[in-house]
Amino acid sequence: MGIHMVLGPQADLFVDPRWARGNGTFGADPARVSALAQAFVEGVQHGADGVQADGVAAVVKHWAGYGATPHGFDATTYYGREIPISNAELVRHMKAFDGSFAAQVAAVMPTYAAITGPHYQGKPFEPVGAAYNQALLAGMLRHDRKFDGLIISDWLIAEDCAAICMSPTKEHPHTLDTLGMPWGVQSIGKDKRFAKAMNAGVDQFGGADDPALLLAALSKGLISKRASMMPSPA
């Protein structure tokens, strides 16, 4: 049909029944989720050794810990923007991705949320959205798990979260017109958001179709040469 990529599987752990996105997961057990996500990847990519010429690239999501959002809130909302979690619990959520990595999944999508609480190489996580988190992407994903596929951000991470977005009401709800998930980087300009995400490891931005801000960040020297280069193929 001409489809090149699918934004799945969803390898998040469904640990809170109040979470609205739980129905897109494979459950709460890391081993089961890992196995089923692996089968999904192998099916759509047409093999266990990465995407084939007659396959469709899979994008496993959302790296990592998205299902642990407190009170069932979703990280697309301002009040669900942070997920406090321990290192041990984060590792448990990451295990659900093992099968997808074994099948050489083409791409990984980070969660919207700012994962707060864990430490990496003795330093606490920066309280920013996962797509801006170097420890989570360049460290735990690229370095530790040797992932060399694409890292694709979730949609509209560099857009502003306006007043209605931060304080929705019945009369003025949070809608697509007010959507923006720049968690932890609200105070910096959009060009710097793009640069920060690229320097953390993001290769492609979901929902962004205007390259002007990215080019502006590049011209200002905000993006490192290494970050601006595509990863080598496996």
PDB file of C-alpha atoms in Angstrom:
ATOM      1  CA  MET A   1       0.000   0.000   0.000  1.00  0.00           C
ATOM      2  CA  GLY A   2       3.044   2.247   0.149  1.00  0.00           C
ATOM      3  CA  ILE A   3       3.265   2.539   3.924  1.00  0.00           C
ATOM      4  CA  HIS A   4       6.886   2.907   5.012  1.00  0.00           C
ATOM      5  CA  MET A   5       6.618   3.302   8.798  1.00  0.00           C
ATOM      6  CA  VAL A   6       4.238   2.460  11.614  1.00  0.00           C
ATOM      7  CA  LEU A   7       4.277   4.225  15.010  1.00  0.00           C
ATOM      8  CA  GLY A   8       4.225   1.033  17.025  1.00  0.00           C
ATOM      9  CA  PRO A   9       4.431  -1.209  18.929  1.00  0.00           C
ATOM     10  CA  GLN A  10       3.609   0.434  22.235  1.00  0.00           C
ATOM     11  CA  ALA A  11       5.920  -1.290  24.716  1.00  0.00           C
ATOM     12  CA  ASP A  12       4.813   0.793  27.691  1.00  0.00           C
ATOM     13  CA  LEU A  13       3.804  -1.088  30.831  1.00  0.00           C
ATOM     14  CA  PHE A  14       0.142  -0.693  31.793  1.00  0.00           C
ATOM     15  CA  VAL A  15       0.684  -0.359  35.551  1.00  0.00           C
ATOM     16  CA  ASP A  16      -2.210   1.988  36.389  1.00  0.00           C
ATOM     17  CA  PRO A  17      -5.751   1.126  35.187  1.00  0.00           C
ATOM     18  CA  ARG A  18      -6.627   4.837  35.173  1.00  0.00           C
ATOM     19  CA  TRP A  19      -4.170   5.563  32.375  1.00  0.00           C
ATOM     20  CA  ALA A  20      -6.100   6.266  29.155  1.00  0.00           C
ATOM     21  CA  ARG A  21      -3.389   4.901  26.837  1.00  0.00           C
ATOM     22  CA  GLY A  22      -3.182   1.527  28.537  1.00  0.00           C
ATOM     23  CA  ASN A  23      -5.480  -0.046  25.955  1.00  0.00           C
ATOM     24  CA  GLY A  24      -2.721   0.317  23.365  1.00  0.00           C
ATOM     25  CA  THR A  25      -0.210  -1.717  25.372  1.00  0.00           C
ATOM     26  CA  PHE A  26       0.435  -5.436  25.839  1.00  0.00           C
ATOM     27  CA  GLY A  27      -0.075  -5.325  29.620  1.00  0.00           C
ATOM     28  CA  ALA A  28       1.978  -4.842  32.760  1.00  0.00           C
ATOM     29  CA  ASP A  29       4.442  -7.754  32.681  1.00  0.00           C
ATOM     30  CA  PRO A  30       7.796  -6.728  31.146  1.00  0.00           C
ATOM     31  CA  ALA A  31       8.607 -10.201  29.813  1.00  0.00           C
ATOM     32  CA  ARG A  32       5.228 -10.614  28.130  1.00  0.00           C
ATOM     33  CA  VAL A  33       5.274  -7.097  26.705  1.00  0.00           C
ATOM     34  CA  SER A  34       8.815  -7.651  25.420  1.00  0.00           C
ATOM     35  CA  ALA A  35       7.853 -10.901  23.668  1.00  0.00           C
ATOM     36  CA  LEU A  36       4.682  -9.533  22.083  1.00  0.00           C
ATOM     37  CA  ALA A  37       6.366  -6.301  20.987  1.00  0.00           C
ATOM     38  CA  GLN A  38       9.146  -8.382  19.431  1.00  0.00           C
ATOM     39  CA  ALA A  39       6.588 -10.423  17.483  1.00  0.00           C
ATOM     40  CA  PHE A  40       4.972  -7.184  16.288  1.00  0.00           C
ATOM     41  CA  VAL A  41       8.323  -5.802  15.103  1.00  0.00           C
ATOM     42  CA  GLU A  42       9.317  -9.027  13.350  1.00  0.00           C
ATOM     43  CA  GLY A  43       5.916  -9.171  11.661  1.00  0.00           C
ATOM     44  CA  VAL A  44       5.778  -5.676  10.231  1.00  0.00           C
ATOM     45  CA  GLN A  45       9.500  -5.470   9.416  1.00  0.00           C
ATOM     46  CA  HIS A  46       9.326  -8.926   7.759  1.00  0.00           C
ATOM     47  CA  GLY A  47      12.121 -10.553   9.709  1.00  0.00           C
ATOM     48  CA  ALA A  48      14.087 -10.791  12.936  1.00  0.00           C
ATOM     49  CA  ASP A  49      17.141  -8.956  11.591  1.00  0.00           C
ATOM     50  CA  GLY A  50      15.816  -5.462  11.077  1.00  0.00           C
ATOM     51  CA  VAL A  51      13.463  -3.984   8.504  1.00  0.00           C
ATOM     52  CA  GLN A  52      13.552  -5.752   5.145  1.00  0.00           C
ATOM     53  CA  ALA A  53      12.997  -4.311   1.678  1.00  0.00           C
ATOM     54  CA  ASP A  54       9.418  -5.608   1.659  1.00  0.00           C
ATOM     55  CA  GLY A  55       8.753  -4.675   5.279  1.00  0.00           C
ATOM     56  CA  VAL A  56       7.518  -1.619   7.160  1.00  0.00           C
ATOM     57  CA  ALA A  57       9.757   0.187   9.651  1.00  0.00           C
ATOM     58  CA  ALA A  58       8.502  -0.171  13.232  1.00  0.00           C
ATOM     59  CA  VAL A  59       8.854   2.586  15.843  1.00  0.00           C
ATOM     60  CA  VAL A  60       8.744   1.131  19.359  1.00  0.00           C
ATOM     61  CA  LYS A  61       7.467   3.577  21.979  1.00  0.00           C
ATOM     62  CA  HIS A  62       7.621   5.317  24.395  1.00  0.00           C
ATOM     63  CA  TRP A  63      11.141   5.213  25.847  1.00  0.00           C
ATOM     64  CA  ALA A  64      10.772   4.844  28.768  1.00  0.00           C
ATOM     65  CA  GLY A  65       8.486   4.707  31.793  1.00  0.00           C
ATOM     66  CA  TYR A  66       5.470   6.343  30.156  1.00  0.00           C
ATOM     67  CA  GLY A  67       3.055   3.916  31.812  1.00  0.00           C
ATOM     68  CA  ALA A  68       4.189   5.016  35.268  1.00  0.00           C
ATOM     69  CA  THR A  69       2.568   8.430  34.939  1.00  0.00           C
ATOM     70  CA  PRO A  70       1.112   9.316  38.377  1.00  0.00           C
ATOM     71  CA  HIS A  71      -2.633   9.120  39.074  1.00  0.00           C
ATOM     72  CA  GLY A  72      -3.261   7.887  35.538  1.00  0.00           C
ATOM     73  CA  PHE A  73      -2.582  11.355  34.124  1.00  0.00           C
ATOM     74  CA  ASP A  74      -1.153  11.391  30.609  1.00  0.00           C
ATOM     75  CA  ALA A  75       2.117  13.086  29.719  1.00  0.00           C
ATOM     76  CA  THR A  76       0.445  14.923  26.836  1.00  0.00           C
ATOM     77  CA  THR A  77      -1.061  17.152  29.525  1.00  0.00           C
ATOM     78  CA  TYR A  78       0.663  19.761  31.658  1.00  0.00           C
ATOM     79  CA  TYR A  79      -0.443  18.071  34.886  1.00  0.00           C
ATOM     80  CA  GLY A  80       0.999  14.745  33.708  1.00  0.00           C
ATOM     81  CA  ARG A  81       4.288  16.198  32.467  1.00  0.00           C
ATOM     82  CA  GLU A  82       6.523  14.591  35.124  1.00  0.00           C
ATOM     83  CA  ILE A  83       6.927  10.952  36.072  1.00  0.00           C
ATOM     84  CA  PRO A  84       8.754  10.461  39.393  1.00  0.00           C
ATOM     85  CA  ILE A  85      10.298   7.005  39.280  1.00  0.00           C
ATOM     86  CA  SER A  86      13.230   5.110  40.807  1.00  0.00           C
ATOM     87  CA  ASN A  87      16.155   3.678  38.859  1.00  0.00           C
ATOM     88  CA  ALA A  88      14.962   0.156  39.591  1.00  0.00           C
ATOM     89  CA  GLU A  89      11.442   0.866  38.351  1.00  0.00           C
ATOM     90  CA  LEU A  90      12.776   2.597  35.235  1.00  0.00           C
ATOM     91  CA  VAL A  91      14.894  -0.463  34.441  1.00  0.00           C
ATOM     92  CA  ARG A  92      11.779  -2.615  34.796  1.00  0.00           C
ATOM     93  CA  HIS A  93       9.976  -0.488  32.225  1.00  0.00           C
ATOM     94  CA  MET A  94      12.997  -0.619  29.930  1.00  0.00           C
ATOM     95  CA  LYS A  95      13.013  -4.427  29.953  1.00  0.00           C
ATOM     96  CA  ALA A  96       9.755  -4.319  28.004  1.00  0.00           C
ATOM     97  CA  PHE A  97      11.779  -2.960  25.053  1.00  0.00           C
ATOM     98  CA  ASP A  98      14.324  -5.818  24.996  1.00  0.00           C
ATOM     99  CA  GLY A  99      12.446  -7.893  22.433  1.00  0.00           C
ATOM    100  CA  SER A 100      12.129  -4.972  20.041  1.00  0.00           C
ATOM    101  CA  PHE A 101      15.863  -4.342  20.269  1.00  0.00           C
ATOM    102  CA  ALA A 102      16.547  -8.027  19.660  1.00  0.00           C
ATOM    103  CA  ALA A 103      14.524  -7.775  16.438  1.00  0.00           C
ATOM    104  CA  GLN A 104      16.535  -4.674  15.453  1.00  0.00           C
ATOM    105  CA  VAL A 105      13.579  -2.325  15.501  1.00  0.00           C
ATOM    106  CA  ALA A 106      14.077   0.541  13.053  1.00  0.00           C
ATOM    107  CA  ALA A 107      13.263   3.395  15.416  1.00  0.00           C
ATOM    108  CA  VAL A 108      12.491   4.383  18.994  1.00  0.00           C
ATOM    109  CA  MET A 109      10.141   7.143  20.120  1.00  0.00           C
ATOM    110  CA  PRO A 110      10.835   8.778  23.519  1.00  0.00           C
ATOM    111  CA  THR A 111       7.968   9.602  25.847  1.00  0.00           C
ATOM    112  CA  TYR A 112       6.724  13.150  26.326  1.00  0.00           C
ATOM    113  CA  ALA A 113       7.267  13.044  30.065  1.00  0.00           C
ATOM    114  CA  ALA A 114      10.135  14.349  32.116  1.00  0.00           C
ATOM    115  CA  ILE A 115      11.401  11.275  33.972  1.00  0.00           C
ATOM    116  CA  THR A 116      12.518  12.507  37.386  1.00  0.00           C
ATOM    117  CA  GLY A 117      14.284  10.539  40.107  1.00  0.00           C
ATOM    118  CA  PRO A 118      16.763   8.250  38.322  1.00  0.00           C
ATOM    119  CA  HIS A 119      20.510   8.791  38.224  1.00  0.00           C
ATOM    120  CA  TYR A 120      22.895   7.997  35.379  1.00  0.00           C
ATOM    121  CA  GLN A 121      26.642   7.743  35.903  1.00  0.00           C
ATOM    122  CA  GLY A 122      26.213   9.305  39.321  1.00  0.00           C
ATOM    123  CA  LYS A 123      24.232  12.320  38.124  1.00  0.00           C
ATOM    124  CA  PRO A 124      20.480  12.904  38.545  1.00  0.00           C
ATOM    125  CA  PHE A 125      18.329  13.050  35.458  1.00  0.00           C
ATOM    126  CA  GLU A 126      17.752  16.540  34.100  1.00  0.00           C
ATOM    127  CA  PRO A 127      14.032  17.352  34.673  1.00  0.00           C
ATOM    128  CA  VAL A 128      13.201  17.681  30.977  1.00  0.00           C
ATOM    129  CA  GLY A 129      11.065  15.714  28.545  1.00  0.00           C
ATOM    130  CA  ALA A 130      12.587  12.420  27.433  1.00  0.00           C
ATOM    131  CA  ALA A 131      13.404  13.750  23.965  1.00  0.00           C
ATOM    132  CA  TYR A 132      15.644  16.368  25.613  1.00  0.00           C
ATOM    133  CA  ASN A 133      17.279  13.972  28.083  1.00  0.00           C
ATOM    134  CA  GLN A 134      20.853  13.057  27.113  1.00  0.00           C
ATOM    135  CA  ALA A 135      21.158  10.430  29.837  1.00  0.00           C
ATOM    136  CA  LEU A 136      18.044   8.633  28.614  1.00  0.00           C
ATOM    137  CA  LEU A 137      18.852   8.814  24.875  1.00  0.00           C
ATOM    138  CA  ALA A 138      22.599   9.181  24.306  1.00  0.00           C
ATOM    139  CA  GLY A 139      23.374   7.269  27.499  1.00  0.00           C
ATOM    140  CA  MET A 140      20.907   4.495  28.257  1.00  0.00           C
ATOM    141  CA  LEU A 141      19.638   3.975  24.707  1.00  0.00           C
ATOM    142  CA  ARG A 142      22.567   4.659  22.376  1.00  0.00           C
ATOM    143  CA  HIS A 143      25.555   3.804  24.590  1.00  0.00           C
ATOM    144  CA  ASP A 144      24.255   1.136  26.955  1.00  0.00           C
ATOM    145  CA  ARG A 145      21.943  -0.719  24.554  1.00  0.00           C
ATOM    146  CA  LYS A 146      23.959  -0.013  21.403  1.00  0.00           C
ATOM    147  CA  PHE A 147      20.850   1.189  19.574  1.00  0.00           C
ATOM    148  CA  ASP A 148      21.858   2.730  16.241  1.00  0.00           C
ATOM    149  CA  GLY A 149      18.482   3.164  14.564  1.00  0.00           C
ATOM    150  CA  LEU A 150      16.447   6.338  14.370  1.00  0.00           C
ATOM    151  CA  ILE A 151      15.212   8.248  17.400  1.00  0.00           C
ATOM    152  CA  ILE A 152      11.957   9.980  16.498  1.00  0.00           C
ATOM    153  CA  SER A 153      10.369  12.455  18.883  1.00  0.00           C
ATOM    154  CA  ASP A 154       6.704  12.323  19.740  1.00  0.00           C
ATOM    155  CA  TRP A 155       4.511  14.983  18.172  1.00  0.00           C
ATOM    156  CA  LEU A 156       4.866  18.728  18.861  1.00  0.00           C
ATOM    157  CA  ILE A 157       7.471  18.548  21.627  1.00  0.00           C
ATOM    158  CA  ALA A 158       8.897  21.941  20.630  1.00  0.00           C
ATOM    159  CA  GLU A 159       5.567  23.776  20.513  1.00  0.00           C
ATOM    160  CA  ASP A 160       4.494  26.130  23.317  1.00  0.00           C
ATOM    161  CA  CYS A 161       2.110  25.111  26.073  1.00  0.00           C
ATOM    162  CA  ALA A 162      -0.116  28.186  26.332  1.00  0.00           C
ATOM    163  CA  ALA A 163      -2.139  29.297  29.356  1.00  0.00           C
ATOM    164  CA  ILE A 164      -5.120  27.130  28.367  1.00  0.00           C
ATOM    165  CA  CYS A 165      -2.768  24.204  27.944  1.00  0.00           C
ATOM    166  CA  MET A 166      -1.431  24.660  31.474  1.00  0.00           C
ATOM    167  CA  SER A 167      -4.816  25.351  33.098  1.00  0.00           C
ATOM    168  CA  PRO A 168      -7.623  23.839  31.011  1.00  0.00           C
ATOM    169  CA  THR A 169     -11.211  24.367  32.120  1.00  0.00           C
ATOM    170  CA  LYS A 170     -14.574  22.980  31.108  1.00  0.00           C
ATOM    171  CA  GLU A 171     -15.212  26.124  29.090  1.00  0.00           C
ATOM    172  CA  HIS A 172     -11.705  26.180  27.598  1.00  0.00           C
ATOM    173  CA  PRO A 173     -10.458  22.594  27.343  1.00  0.00           C
ATOM    174  CA  HIS A 174      -7.058  21.417  26.237  1.00  0.00           C
ATOM    175  CA  THR A 175      -7.486  20.832  22.475  1.00  0.00           C
ATOM    176  CA  LEU A 176      -5.262  20.268  19.456  1.00  0.00           C
ATOM    177  CA  ASP A 177      -5.219  24.044  18.941  1.00  0.00           C
ATOM    178  CA  THR A 178      -3.537  24.531  22.315  1.00  0.00           C
ATOM    179  CA  LEU A 179      -1.358  21.419  22.196  1.00  0.00           C
ATOM    180  CA  GLY A 180       2.341  21.696  22.970  1.00  0.00           C
ATOM    181  CA  MET A 181       4.557  19.464  25.110  1.00  0.00           C
ATOM    182  CA  PRO A 182       7.851  21.294  25.740  1.00  0.00           C
ATOM    183  CA  TRP A 183       8.168  19.819  29.244  1.00  0.00           C
ATOM    184  CA  GLY A 184      11.070  21.217  31.206  1.00  0.00           C
ATOM    185  CA  VAL A 185      12.150  23.560  28.406  1.00  0.00           C
ATOM    186  CA  GLN A 186       9.227  25.988  28.387  1.00  0.00           C
ATOM    187  CA  SER A 187      11.517  28.915  29.212  1.00  0.00           C
ATOM    188  CA  ILE A 188      13.841  28.578  26.208  1.00  0.00           C
ATOM    189  CA  GLY A 189      13.165  29.500  22.582  1.00  0.00           C
ATOM    190  CA  LYS A 190      11.917  27.011  20.029  1.00  0.00           C
ATOM    191  CA  ASP A 191      15.206  26.979  18.118  1.00  0.00           C
ATOM    192  CA  LYS A 192      17.002  26.049  21.340  1.00  0.00           C
ATOM    193  CA  ARG A 193      14.437  23.304  21.972  1.00  0.00           C
ATOM    194  CA  PHE A 194      15.204  21.735  18.615  1.00  0.00           C
ATOM    195  CA  ALA A 195      18.925  22.033  19.310  1.00  0.00           C
ATOM    196  CA  LYS A 196      18.651  20.512  22.771  1.00  0.00           C
ATOM    197  CA  ALA A 197      16.684  17.548  21.453  1.00  0.00           C
ATOM    198  CA  MET A 198      19.124  16.944  18.611  1.00  0.00           C
ATOM    199  CA  ASN A 199      22.086  17.163  20.967  1.00  0.00           C
ATOM    200  CA  ALA A 200      20.366  14.608  23.188  1.00  0.00           C
ATOM    201  CA  GLY A 201      20.047  12.205  20.263  1.00  0.00           C
ATOM    202  CA  VAL A 202      16.803  12.936  18.372  1.00  0.00           C
ATOM    203  CA  ASP A 203      17.058  12.393  14.603  1.00  0.00           C
ATOM    204  CA  GLN A 204      13.533  13.263  13.489  1.00  0.00           C
ATOM    205  CA  PHE A 205      10.790  15.490  14.957  1.00  0.00           C
ATOM    206  CA  GLY A 206       7.223  14.265  14.926  1.00  0.00           C
ATOM    207  CA  GLY A 207       4.669  16.778  13.683  1.00  0.00           C
ATOM    208  CA  ALA A 208       7.272  19.382  12.703  1.00  0.00           C
ATOM    209  CA  ASP A 209       7.199  20.301   9.026  1.00  0.00           C
ATOM    210  CA  ASP A 210       8.949  23.693   8.974  1.00  0.00           C
ATOM    211  CA  PRO A 211      12.766  23.402   8.982  1.00  0.00           C
ATOM    212  CA  ALA A 212      13.348  27.127   9.635  1.00  0.00           C
ATOM    213  CA  LEU A 213      13.895  26.866  13.391  1.00  0.00           C
ATOM    214  CA  LEU A 214      16.123  23.825  13.045  1.00  0.00           C
ATOM    215  CA  LEU A 215      18.204  25.581  10.400  1.00  0.00           C
ATOM    216  CA  ALA A 216      18.383  28.667  12.623  1.00  0.00           C
ATOM    217  CA  ALA A 217      19.706  26.576  15.501  1.00  0.00           C
ATOM    218  CA  LEU A 218      22.270  25.005  13.198  1.00  0.00           C
ATOM    219  CA  SER A 219      23.419  28.369  11.837  1.00  0.00           C
ATOM    220  CA  LYS A 220      23.852  29.672  15.387  1.00  0.00           C
ATOM    221  CA  GLY A 221      26.107  26.759  16.252  1.00  0.00           C
ATOM    222  CA  LEU A 222      23.639  25.380  18.793  1.00  0.00           C
ATOM    223  CA  ILE A 223      23.718  21.882  17.294  1.00  0.00           C
ATOM    224  CA  SER A 224      26.882  19.837  17.450  1.00  0.00           C
ATOM    225  CA  LYS A 225      28.220  18.313  14.225  1.00  0.00           C
ATOM    226  CA  ARG A 226      27.857  14.843  15.695  1.00  0.00           C
ATOM    227  CA  ALA A 227      24.207  15.468  16.558  1.00  0.00           C
ATOM    228  CA  SER A 228      23.460  16.782  13.067  1.00  0.00           C
ATOM    229  CA  MET A 229      24.678  13.572  11.413  1.00  0.00           C
ATOM    230  CA  MET A 230      22.444  10.552  10.872  1.00  0.00           C
ATOM    231  CA  PRO A 231      23.505   7.387  12.715  1.00  0.00           C
ATOM    232  CA  SER A 232      25.327   4.761  10.718  1.00  0.00           C
ATOM    233  CA  PRO A 233      23.175   1.877   9.458  1.00  0.00           C
ATOM    234  CA  ALA A 234      23.426  -1.409  11.340  1.00  0.00           C
TER     235      ALA A 234
END
